[in-house]
Structures are given as structure tokens and as C-alpha cells.
mmCIF file of N, CA and C in Angstrom:
data_model
loop_
_atom_site.group_PDB
_atom_site.id
_atom_site.type_symbol
_atom_site.label_atom_id
_atom_site.label_comp_id
_atom_site.label_asym_id
_atom_site.label_seq_id
_atom_site.Cartn_x
_atom_site.Cartn_y
_atom_site.Cartn_z
ATOM 1 N N UNK M 1 268.335 137.472 134.488
ATOM 2 C CA UNK M 1 268.203 138.849 134.904
ATOM 3 C C UNK M 1 267.182 138.936 136.028
ATOM 4 N N UNK M 2 267.551 139.580 137.097
ATOM 5 C CA UNK M 2 266.697 139.702 138.263
ATOM 6 C C UNK M 2 265.741 140.880 138.114
ATOM 7 N N UNK M 3 264.518 140.667 138.540
ATOM 8 C CA UNK M 3 263.523 141.730 138.505
ATOM 9 C C UNK M 3 263.274 142.172 139.934
ATOM 10 N N UNK M 4 263.335 143.453 140.176
ATOM 11 C CA UNK M 4 263.064 143.990 141.498
ATOM 12 C C UNK M 4 261.649 144.533 141.510
ATOM 13 N N UNK M 5 260.892 144.146 142.518
ATOM 14 C CA UNK M 5 259.522 144.618 142.637
ATOM 15 C C UNK M 5 259.496 146.062 143.117
ATOM 16 N N UNK M 6 258.433 146.765 142.748
ATOM 17 C CA UNK M 6 258.222 148.107 143.290
ATOM 18 C C UNK M 6 257.974 147.964 144.786
ATOM 19 N N UNK M 7 258.201 149.019 145.562
ATOM 20 C CA UNK M 7 257.932 148.935 147.008
ATOM 21 C C UNK M 7 256.488 148.524 147.319
ATOM 22 N N UNK M 8 255.547 149.000 146.521
ATOM 23 C CA UNK M 8 254.142 148.652 146.750
ATOM 24 C C UNK M 8 253.892 147.171 146.491
ATOM 25 N N UNK M 9 254.417 146.654 145.397
ATOM 26 C CA UNK M 9 254.245 145.237 145.072
ATOM 27 C C UNK M 9 254.952 144.369 146.110
ATOM 28 N N UNK M 10 256.131 144.777 146.513
ATOM 29 C CA UNK M 10 256.879 144.028 147.528
ATOM 30 C C UNK M 10 256.048 143.933 148.818
ATOM 31 N N UNK M 11 255.472 145.055 149.245
ATOM 32 C CA UNK M 11 254.656 145.074 150.466
ATOM 33 C C UNK M 11 253.446 144.148 150.329
ATOM 34 N N UNK M 12 252.822 144.144 149.167
ATOM 35 C CA UNK M 12 251.670 143.251 148.948
ATOM 36 C C UNK M 12 252.085 141.783 148.989
ATOM 37 N N UNK M 13 253.205 141.469 148.365
ATOM 38 C CA UNK M 13 253.691 140.090 148.388
ATOM 39 C C UNK M 13 254.006 139.646 149.818
ATOM 40 N N UNK M 14 254.701 140.489 150.554
ATOM 41 C CA UNK M 14 255.070 140.163 151.935
ATOM 42 C C UNK M 14 253.818 139.948 152.781
ATOM 43 N N UNK M 15 252.810 140.786 152.604
ATOM 44 C CA UNK M 15 251.575 140.667 153.383
ATOM 45 C C UNK M 15 250.843 139.357 153.080
ATOM 46 N N UNK M 16 250.956 138.864 151.856
ATOM 47 C CA UNK M 16 250.236 137.645 151.459
ATOM 48 C C UNK M 16 250.991 136.352 151.743
ATOM 49 N N UNK M 17 252.245 136.439 152.084
ATOM 50 C CA UNK M 17 253.060 135.226 152.254
ATOM 51 C C UNK M 17 252.452 134.230 153.241
ATOM 52 N N UNK M 18 252.020 134.633 154.441
ATOM 53 C CA UNK M 18 251.445 133.630 155.356
ATOM 54 C C UNK M 18 250.221 132.922 154.772
ATOM 55 N N UNK M 19 249.379 133.643 154.069
ATOM 56 C CA UNK M 19 248.179 133.049 153.491
ATOM 57 C C UNK M 19 248.521 132.113 152.338
ATOM 58 N N UNK M 20 249.401 132.553 151.477
ATOM 59 C CA UNK M 20 249.740 131.785 150.275
ATOM 60 C C UNK M 20 250.603 130.568 150.598
ATOM 61 N N UNK M 21 251.541 130.726 151.530
ATOM 62 C CA UNK M 21 252.497 129.647 151.803
ATOM 63 C C UNK M 21 252.147 128.803 153.021
ATOM 64 N N UNK M 22 251.292 129.331 153.909
ATOM 65 C CA UNK M 22 250.987 128.610 155.138
ATOM 66 C C UNK M 22 252.057 128.735 156.199
ATOM 67 N N UNK M 23 253.035 129.597 155.962
ATOM 68 C CA UNK M 23 254.132 129.813 156.916
ATOM 69 C C UNK M 23 254.315 131.302 157.131
ATOM 70 N N UNK M 24 254.644 131.672 158.370
ATOM 71 C CA UNK M 24 254.912 133.063 158.693
ATOM 72 C C UNK M 24 256.258 133.488 158.113
ATOM 73 N N UNK M 25 256.418 134.769 157.945
ATOM 74 C CA UNK M 25 257.662 135.305 157.400
ATOM 75 C C UNK M 25 258.855 134.921 158.277
ATOM 76 N N UNK M 26 258.680 134.939 159.580
ATOM 77 C CA UNK M 26 259.779 134.558 160.485
ATOM 78 C C UNK M 26 260.226 133.116 160.247
ATOM 79 N N UNK M 27 259.283 132.248 159.897
ATOM 80 C CA UNK M 27 259.636 130.861 159.587
ATOM 81 C C UNK M 27 260.484 130.785 158.322
ATOM 82 N N UNK M 28 260.142 131.604 157.331
ATOM 83 C CA UNK M 28 260.936 131.642 156.102
ATOM 84 C C UNK M 28 262.331 132.180 156.392
ATOM 85 N N UNK M 29 262.430 133.171 157.287
ATOM 86 C CA UNK M 29 263.745 133.698 157.648
ATOM 87 C C UNK M 29 264.579 132.611 158.319
ATOM 88 N N UNK M 30 263.976 131.831 159.199
ATOM 89 C CA UNK M 30 264.686 130.712 159.828
ATOM 90 C C UNK M 30 265.143 129.703 158.777
ATOM 91 N N UNK M 31 264.295 129.454 157.794
ATOM 92 C CA UNK M 31 264.634 128.530 156.716
ATOM 93 C C UNK M 31 265.860 129.028 155.953
ATOM 94 N N UNK M 32 265.891 130.325 155.665
ATOM 95 C CA UNK M 32 267.055 130.886 154.965
ATOM 96 C C UNK M 32 268.320 130.776 155.813
ATOM 97 N N UNK M 33 268.197 131.036 157.101
ATOM 98 C CA UNK M 33 269.368 130.966 157.976
ATOM 99 C C UNK M 33 269.890 129.547 158.114
ATOM 100 N N UNK M 34 268.979 128.570 158.120
ATOM 101 C CA UNK M 34 269.378 127.166 158.270
ATOM 102 C C UNK M 34 269.708 126.495 156.947
ATOM 103 N N UNK M 35 269.439 127.170 155.842
ATOM 104 C CA UNK M 35 269.647 126.592 154.521
ATOM 105 C C UNK M 35 271.107 126.589 154.104
ATOM 106 N N UNK M 36 271.340 126.239 152.865
ATOM 107 C CA UNK M 36 272.726 126.204 152.369
ATOM 108 C C UNK M 36 273.343 127.604 152.389
ATOM 109 N N UNK M 37 274.623 127.670 152.460
ATOM 110 C CA UNK M 37 275.338 128.934 152.570
ATOM 111 C C UNK M 37 275.447 129.691 151.256
ATOM 112 N N UNK M 38 274.332 129.878 150.593
ATOM 113 C CA UNK M 38 274.336 130.621 149.326
ATOM 114 C C UNK M 38 274.446 132.109 149.635
ATOM 115 N N UNK M 39 275.247 132.811 148.875
ATOM 116 C CA UNK M 39 275.470 134.224 149.166
ATOM 117 C C UNK M 39 274.729 135.166 148.221
ATOM 118 N N UNK M 40 274.482 134.746 147.020
ATOM 119 C CA UNK M 40 273.833 135.634 146.050
ATOM 120 C C UNK M 40 272.316 135.561 146.180
ATOM 121 N N UNK M 41 271.689 136.701 146.022
ATOM 122 C CA UNK M 41 270.239 136.815 146.144
ATOM 123 C C UNK M 41 269.530 135.847 145.184
ATOM 124 N N UNK M 42 269.961 135.814 143.955
ATOM 125 C CA UNK M 42 269.322 134.950 142.963
ATOM 126 C C UNK M 42 269.479 133.482 143.320
ATOM 127 N N UNK M 43 270.625 133.094 143.840
ATOM 128 C CA UNK M 43 270.829 131.704 144.252
ATOM 129 C C UNK M 43 269.874 131.325 145.383
ATOM 130 N N UNK M 44 269.743 132.197 146.380
ATOM 131 C CA UNK M 44 268.842 131.918 147.497
ATOM 132 C C UNK M 44 267.389 131.911 147.039
ATOM 133 N N UNK M 45 267.048 132.822 146.125
ATOM 134 C CA UNK M 45 265.693 132.865 145.579
ATOM 135 C C UNK M 45 265.379 131.570 144.837
ATOM 136 N N UNK M 46 266.276 131.145 143.972
ATOM 137 C CA UNK M 46 266.066 129.905 143.217
ATOM 138 C C UNK M 46 265.987 128.693 144.138
ATOM 139 N N UNK M 47 266.828 128.669 145.180
ATOM 140 C CA UNK M 47 266.808 127.562 146.124
ATOM 141 C C UNK M 47 265.453 127.496 146.834
ATOM 142 N N UNK M 48 264.972 128.635 147.348
ATOM 143 C CA UNK M 48 263.664 128.652 148.017
ATOM 144 C C UNK M 48 262.550 128.212 147.074
ATOM 145 N N UNK M 49 262.558 128.761 145.871
ATOM 146 C CA UNK M 49 261.509 128.433 144.902
ATOM 147 C C UNK M 49 261.523 126.940 144.570
ATOM 148 N N UNK M 50 262.694 126.383 144.338
ATOM 149 C CA UNK M 50 262.806 124.971 143.966
ATOM 150 C C UNK M 50 262.536 124.037 145.139
ATOM 151 N N UNK M 51 263.131 124.341 146.271
ATOM 152 C CA UNK M 51 263.044 123.455 147.430
ATOM 153 C C UNK M 51 261.651 123.439 148.054
ATOM 154 N N UNK M 52 260.961 124.579 148.026
ATOM 155 C CA UNK M 52 259.677 124.695 148.722
ATOM 156 C C UNK M 52 258.508 124.964 147.778
ATOM 157 N N UNK M 53 258.744 124.790 146.493
ATOM 158 C CA UNK M 53 257.693 124.928 145.488
ATOM 159 C C UNK M 53 256.984 126.288 145.576
ATOM 160 N N UNK M 54 257.774 127.338 145.730
ATOM 161 C CA UNK M 54 257.243 128.699 145.764
ATOM 162 C C UNK M 54 257.355 129.321 144.386
ATOM 163 N N UNK M 55 256.487 130.269 144.118
ATOM 164 C CA UNK M 55 256.668 131.031 142.884
ATOM 165 C C UNK M 55 257.932 131.878 143.043
ATOM 166 N N UNK M 56 258.527 132.204 141.937
ATOM 167 C CA UNK M 56 259.749 132.996 141.972
ATOM 168 C C UNK M 56 259.493 134.358 142.632
ATOM 169 N N UNK M 57 258.324 134.937 142.399
ATOM 170 C CA UNK M 57 257.991 136.245 142.971
ATOM 171 C C UNK M 57 257.958 136.223 144.488
ATOM 172 N N UNK M 58 257.320 135.203 145.067
ATOM 173 C CA UNK M 58 257.271 135.115 146.527
ATOM 174 C C UNK M 58 258.644 134.781 147.102
ATOM 175 N N UNK M 59 259.370 133.902 146.460
ATOM 176 C CA UNK M 59 260.715 133.561 146.932
ATOM 177 C C UNK M 59 261.615 134.798 146.921
ATOM 178 N N UNK M 60 261.534 135.580 145.867
ATOM 179 C CA UNK M 60 262.356 136.784 145.780
ATOM 180 C C UNK M 60 261.954 137.787 146.858
ATOM 181 N N UNK M 61 260.670 137.935 147.093
ATOM 182 C CA UNK M 61 260.206 138.873 148.123
ATOM 183 C C UNK M 61 260.712 138.452 149.501
ATOM 184 N N UNK M 62 260.689 137.154 149.793
ATOM 185 C CA UNK M 62 261.183 136.659 151.080
ATOM 186 C C UNK M 62 262.665 136.961 151.232
ATOM 187 N N UNK M 63 263.444 136.667 150.213
ATOM 188 C CA UNK M 63 264.889 136.894 150.275
ATOM 189 C C UNK M 63 265.197 138.386 150.407
ATOM 190 N N UNK M 64 264.520 139.218 149.644
ATOM 191 C CA UNK M 64 264.765 140.660 149.726
ATOM 192 C C UNK M 64 264.393 141.214 151.094
ATOM 193 N N UNK M 65 263.279 140.760 151.637
ATOM 194 C CA UNK M 65 262.863 141.234 152.964
ATOM 195 C C UNK M 65 263.825 140.743 154.040
ATOM 196 N N UNK M 66 264.273 139.523 153.924
ATOM 197 C CA UNK M 66 265.260 138.986 154.861
ATOM 198 C C UNK M 66 266.535 139.829 154.829
ATOM 199 N N UNK M 67 267.023 140.113 153.630
ATOM 200 C CA UNK M 67 268.241 140.921 153.496
ATOM 201 C C UNK M 67 268.042 142.336 154.032
ATOM 202 N N UNK M 68 266.892 142.921 153.748
ATOM 203 C CA UNK M 68 266.611 144.284 154.212
ATOM 204 C C UNK M 68 266.600 144.329 155.740
ATOM 205 N N UNK M 69 265.931 143.384 156.364
ATOM 206 C CA UNK M 69 265.859 143.369 157.826
ATOM 207 C C UNK M 69 267.198 143.039 158.455
ATOM 208 N N UNK M 70 267.965 142.167 157.820
ATOM 209 C CA UNK M 70 269.293 141.827 158.340
ATOM 210 C C UNK M 70 270.220 143.040 158.281
ATOM 211 N N UNK M 71 270.144 143.801 157.191
ATOM 212 C CA UNK M 71 270.955 145.024 157.084
ATOM 213 C C UNK M 71 270.580 146.026 158.164
ATOM 214 N N UNK M 72 269.297 146.158 158.436
ATOM 215 C CA UNK M 72 268.822 147.145 159.402
ATOM 216 C C UNK M 72 269.172 146.794 160.837
ATOM 217 N N UNK M 73 269.417 145.536 161.134
ATOM 218 C CA UNK M 73 269.763 145.180 162.506
ATOM 219 C C UNK M 73 271.256 144.958 162.704
ATOM 220 N N UNK M 74 272.028 145.149 161.641
ATOM 221 C CA UNK M 74 273.474 144.992 161.750
ATOM 222 C C UNK M 74 274.039 146.120 162.608
ATOM 223 N N UNK M 75 274.935 145.798 163.516
ATOM 224 C CA UNK M 75 275.508 146.844 164.364
ATOM 225 C C UNK M 75 276.327 147.840 163.536
ATOM 226 N N UNK M 76 276.240 149.076 163.934
ATOM 227 C CA UNK M 76 277.015 150.120 163.274
ATOM 228 C C UNK M 76 278.375 150.167 163.944
ATOM 229 N N UNK M 77 279.454 150.114 163.175
ATOM 230 C CA UNK M 77 280.787 150.146 163.791
ATOM 231 C C UNK M 77 281.021 151.474 164.493
ATOM 232 N N UNK M 78 281.771 151.417 165.579
ATOM 233 C CA UNK M 78 282.102 152.612 166.351
ATOM 234 C C UNK M 78 283.032 153.485 165.546
ATOM 235 N N UNK M 79 282.604 154.706 165.288
ATOM 236 C CA UNK M 79 283.386 155.627 164.471
ATOM 237 C C UNK M 79 284.305 156.519 165.287
ATOM 238 N N UNK M 80 284.217 156.422 166.600
ATOM 239 C CA UNK M 80 285.055 157.269 167.455
ATOM 240 C C UNK M 80 286.490 156.780 167.414
ATOM 241 N N UNK M 81 287.387 157.704 167.472
ATOM 242 C CA UNK M 81 288.800 157.342 167.535
ATOM 243 C C UNK M 81 289.238 157.424 168.981
ATOM 244 N N UNK M 82 290.120 156.576 169.357
ATOM 245 C CA UNK M 82 290.599 156.568 170.745
ATOM 246 C C UNK M 82 291.960 157.253 170.828
ATOM 247 N N UNK M 83 292.007 158.490 170.426
ATOM 248 C CA UNK M 83 293.272 159.232 170.402
ATOM 249 C C UNK M 83 293.344 160.221 171.560
ATOM 250 N N UNK M 84 292.844 159.817 172.701
ATOM 251 C CA UNK M 84 292.875 160.719 173.869
ATOM 252 C C UNK M 84 294.144 160.615 174.593
#
């Protein structure tokens, strides 16, 4: 069962990632993009935690933040119809 952090806890975890892990968040995002093609959040979280010896909480925060930012930069499909 997956546990979702509160927005406040998530923000605190994200802020501490560079200090705790020695890597910037952008580096973790690159790691996720270059990693195995896992699609489920829990699979990617477990992979990060196991592969890089991260706590489950930090791994989950990285994956959730990556997904949130990826959703926000996804192009919005054109809703206009070309019926002119």
C-alpha cells in the first residue's frame, strides 16, 4: 500500500534531497528518465530505493515530484476544431 505525503512533508523532503543524497533533484530526474521503463509509481520508487540505497520516503518524493513536473510541462492538445 502506497503512502502519499502531505504537501508540507513532500516539500520538506524535496528541499532536503540534495543534502541527504548528495545529488540535485534534476540529477534524480535524469536518473529516472535513463532508468528502466517502469510505469508504475511504486515500481519506480522501489527501483530508486533499491538501486541507490535511498529511503523509501525520499525515493517516493523524487518520483512524485518528477511525475508532477512532467504533467505540468506536457503540451495541452489543441481543442479548436478546423471546421471553417
